[in-house]
Short mmCIF file of C-alpha atoms in Angstrom, two decimals:
data_model
loop_
_atom_site.label_atom_id
_atom_site.label_comp_id
_atom_site.label_asym_id
_atom_site.label_seq_id
_atom_site.Cartn_x
_atom_site.Cartn_y
_atom_site.Cartn_z
CA MET A 1 -30.63 23.96 42.38
CA GLN A 2 -29.29 26.50 39.92
CA VAL A 3 -25.80 26.26 41.50
CA LEU A 4 -25.88 22.46 41.00
CA TRP A 5 -26.59 22.87 37.25
CA ILE A 6 -23.84 25.47 36.92
CA ASN A 7 -21.33 23.19 38.65
CA LEU A 8 -22.43 20.24 36.51
CA GLY A 9 -22.04 22.36 33.36
CA ILE A 10 -18.56 23.46 34.40
CA ALA A 11 -17.59 19.83 35.05
CA VAL A 12 -18.86 18.66 31.65
CA VAL A 13 -17.08 21.50 29.82
CA SER A 14 -13.85 20.72 31.74
CA VAL A 15 -14.01 17.05 30.72
CA ILE A 16 -14.62 17.98 27.06
CA ILE A 17 -11.71 20.45 27.06
CA SER A 18 -9.46 17.87 28.73
CA PHE A 19 -10.26 15.22 26.08
CA ALA A 20 -9.80 17.76 23.27
CA VAL A 21 -6.37 18.80 24.56
CA ARG A 22 -5.30 15.14 24.93
CA ALA A 23 -6.49 14.33 21.39
CA LEU A 24 -4.64 17.35 19.98
CA VAL A 25 -1.41 16.36 21.74
CA ALA A 26 -1.74 12.78 20.38
CA VAL A 27 -2.24 14.02 16.81
CA ILE A 28 0.69 16.43 17.00
CA THR A 29 3.12 13.89 18.49
CA THR A 30 2.23 10.98 16.18
CA LYS A 31 1.18 12.57 12.88
CA ASP A 32 4.48 11.80 11.11
CA TYR A 33 5.16 8.43 12.76
CA PHE A 34 4.25 6.26 9.74
CA ASN A 35 5.56 8.54 6.96
CA ARG A 36 8.89 9.07 8.72
CA HIS A 37 9.69 5.35 8.40
CA VAL A 38 8.53 5.19 4.77
CA ARG A 39 10.85 8.10 3.92
CA GLU A 40 13.70 6.22 5.62
CA ALA A 41 12.94 3.12 3.48
CA VAL A 42 13.15 5.26 0.33
CA ARG A 43 16.42 6.77 1.57
CA LEU A 44 17.77 3.23 2.06
CA GLY A 45 17.10 2.51 -1.61
CA PHE A 46 13.67 0.87 -1.59
CA VAL A 47 11.74 1.36 -4.82
CA GLU A 48 8.06 0.60 -5.37
CA ARG A 49 7.25 -1.41 -8.50
CA GLN A 50 4.36 -3.29 -10.11
CA PHE A 51 4.36 -6.74 -11.69
CA GLU A 52 1.68 -8.46 -13.80
CA ILE A 53 0.73 -12.06 -12.97
CA ASP A 54 -2.21 -13.81 -14.62
CA GLY A 55 -3.73 -10.42 -15.49
CA GLU A 56 -3.46 -9.16 -11.91
CA THR A 57 -1.19 -6.34 -10.75
CA ILE A 58 1.08 -7.07 -7.82
CA ASN A 59 2.63 -4.07 -6.12
CA PHE A 60 5.91 -4.56 -4.27
CA SER A 61 8.86 -2.69 -2.89
CA GLU A 62 12.41 -3.83 -3.47
CA GLY A 63 15.57 -2.82 -1.68
CA PRO A 64 19.23 -3.05 -2.67
CA ASN A 65 20.72 -6.49 -3.31
CA ASN A 66 22.80 -6.87 -0.13
CA GLY A 67 22.49 -10.60 0.44
CA PRO A 68 20.14 -13.53 0.10
CA PRO A 69 16.58 -12.71 -1.01
CA LEU A 70 14.07 -12.15 1.77
CA LEU A 71 10.40 -11.89 0.79
CA LEU A 72 8.24 -10.16 3.39
CA ILE A 73 4.47 -10.64 3.23
CA PRO A 74 2.32 -8.22 5.27
CA GLY A 75 -0.74 -9.38 7.17
CA GLN A 76 -4.39 -8.72 6.44
CA GLY A 77 -5.13 -5.04 5.93
CA CYS A 78 -1.43 -4.11 5.73
CA THR A 79 0.83 -2.91 2.94
CA TRP A 80 4.57 -3.06 2.30
CA GLN A 81 4.98 0.24 4.15
CA GLU A 82 4.08 -1.50 7.42
CA TYR A 83 7.55 -3.10 7.36
CA SER A 84 9.32 0.28 7.00
CA LYS A 85 10.35 0.51 10.63
CA ALA A 86 12.12 -2.89 10.49
CA LEU A 87 13.97 -2.29 7.20
CA PRO A 88 17.03 -0.41 8.53
CA GLY A 89 17.96 -3.48 10.60
CA LEU A 90 17.61 -5.87 7.64
CA VAL A 91 18.73 -3.92 4.56
CA ASN A 92 22.47 -4.54 4.96
CA SER A 93 22.08 -8.33 5.19
CA TYR A 94 19.36 -9.20 2.66
CA HIS A 95 17.88 -8.40 -0.73
CA ILE A 96 14.46 -7.46 0.64
CA VAL A 97 11.29 -7.62 -1.41
CA ILE A 98 7.95 -6.78 0.22
CA VAL A 99 4.76 -7.66 -1.62
CA ASP A 100 1.29 -6.11 -1.34
CA VAL A 101 -1.05 -9.09 -1.71
CA LEU A 102 -4.27 -8.83 -3.72
CA GLY A 103 -6.65 -6.24 -2.30
CA HIS A 104 -3.90 -4.32 -0.53
CA GLY A 105 -1.93 -1.21 -1.42
CA LYS A 106 -1.60 -0.73 -5.16
CA SER A 107 -2.16 -4.40 -6.02
CA THR A 108 -5.34 -5.47 -7.85
CA TRP A 109 -8.53 -4.87 -5.87
CA ASN A 110 -11.12 -7.52 -6.76
CA PRO A 111 -13.07 -9.17 -3.91
CA GLU A 112 -13.55 -12.34 -5.99
CA LEU A 113 -9.79 -12.94 -5.69
CA TYR A 114 -9.57 -12.58 -1.91
CA THR A 115 -9.14 -16.22 -1.02
CA ALA A 116 -6.15 -17.75 0.74
CA VAL A 117 -5.69 -20.18 -2.16
CA LYS A 118 -5.71 -17.47 -4.87
CA ILE A 119 -3.43 -15.16 -2.92
CA SER A 120 -1.02 -18.05 -2.21
CA ASP A 121 -1.03 -18.99 -5.90
CA VAL A 122 -0.25 -15.40 -6.92
CA VAL A 123 2.55 -15.14 -4.33
CA ALA A 124 3.98 -18.46 -5.59
CA SER A 125 3.87 -17.17 -9.19
CA PHE A 126 5.52 -13.94 -8.07
CA ILE A 127 8.31 -15.90 -6.39
CA GLY A 128 8.79 -18.10 -9.46
CA GLN A 129 9.08 -15.13 -11.79
CA GLN A 130 11.08 -12.76 -9.58
CA PHE A 131 13.71 -15.05 -8.06
CA ASN A 132 16.19 -17.52 -9.57
CA GLY A 133 16.79 -19.75 -6.57
CA PRO A 134 15.95 -20.35 -2.94
CA ILE A 135 14.62 -17.44 -0.90
CA LEU A 136 13.78 -16.70 2.69
CA ILE A 137 10.15 -15.83 3.40
CA ALA A 138 8.69 -14.13 6.45
CA GLY A 139 5.05 -13.24 6.86
CA HIS A 140 3.28 -11.13 9.44
CA SER A 141 -0.02 -12.47 10.80
CA SER A 142 -2.04 -13.80 7.85
CA GLY A 143 0.96 -13.05 5.60
CA ASP A 144 2.59 -16.07 7.21
CA ARG A 145 -0.27 -18.30 6.04
CA LYS A 146 0.09 -17.00 2.49
CA SER A 147 3.81 -17.77 2.47
CA GLY A 148 3.29 -21.55 2.58
#
């Protein structure tokens, strides 16, 4: 019986060590994945700014003016940095602006404002004050609903 417990103990310790090694490898190989793309966006000329609308702060990132304006709106729980990986393929053709909607990133955090209507109104005000003509808009997930 004692041999059975020893073997069981060895098996449990082996499984724990195996999971620990796999977790460590995952952390080491992916730890810079997100920040690497944000650094590339900054290198491409993207600058983070803030804008006041109706007493609320809207955080956004703006790239060089290389074409027609393209407003990108991240989905729920995402910030402008989520688009970083896609920016190198777009930056030479568009004037890209990426907005952090209310409750995201460095934009105003106030749960009373987290309605689709309020967020859409703020995005519409942002568009009206930041752009002088027609723009292209693309939204990811719920960002698409806020673009209408």
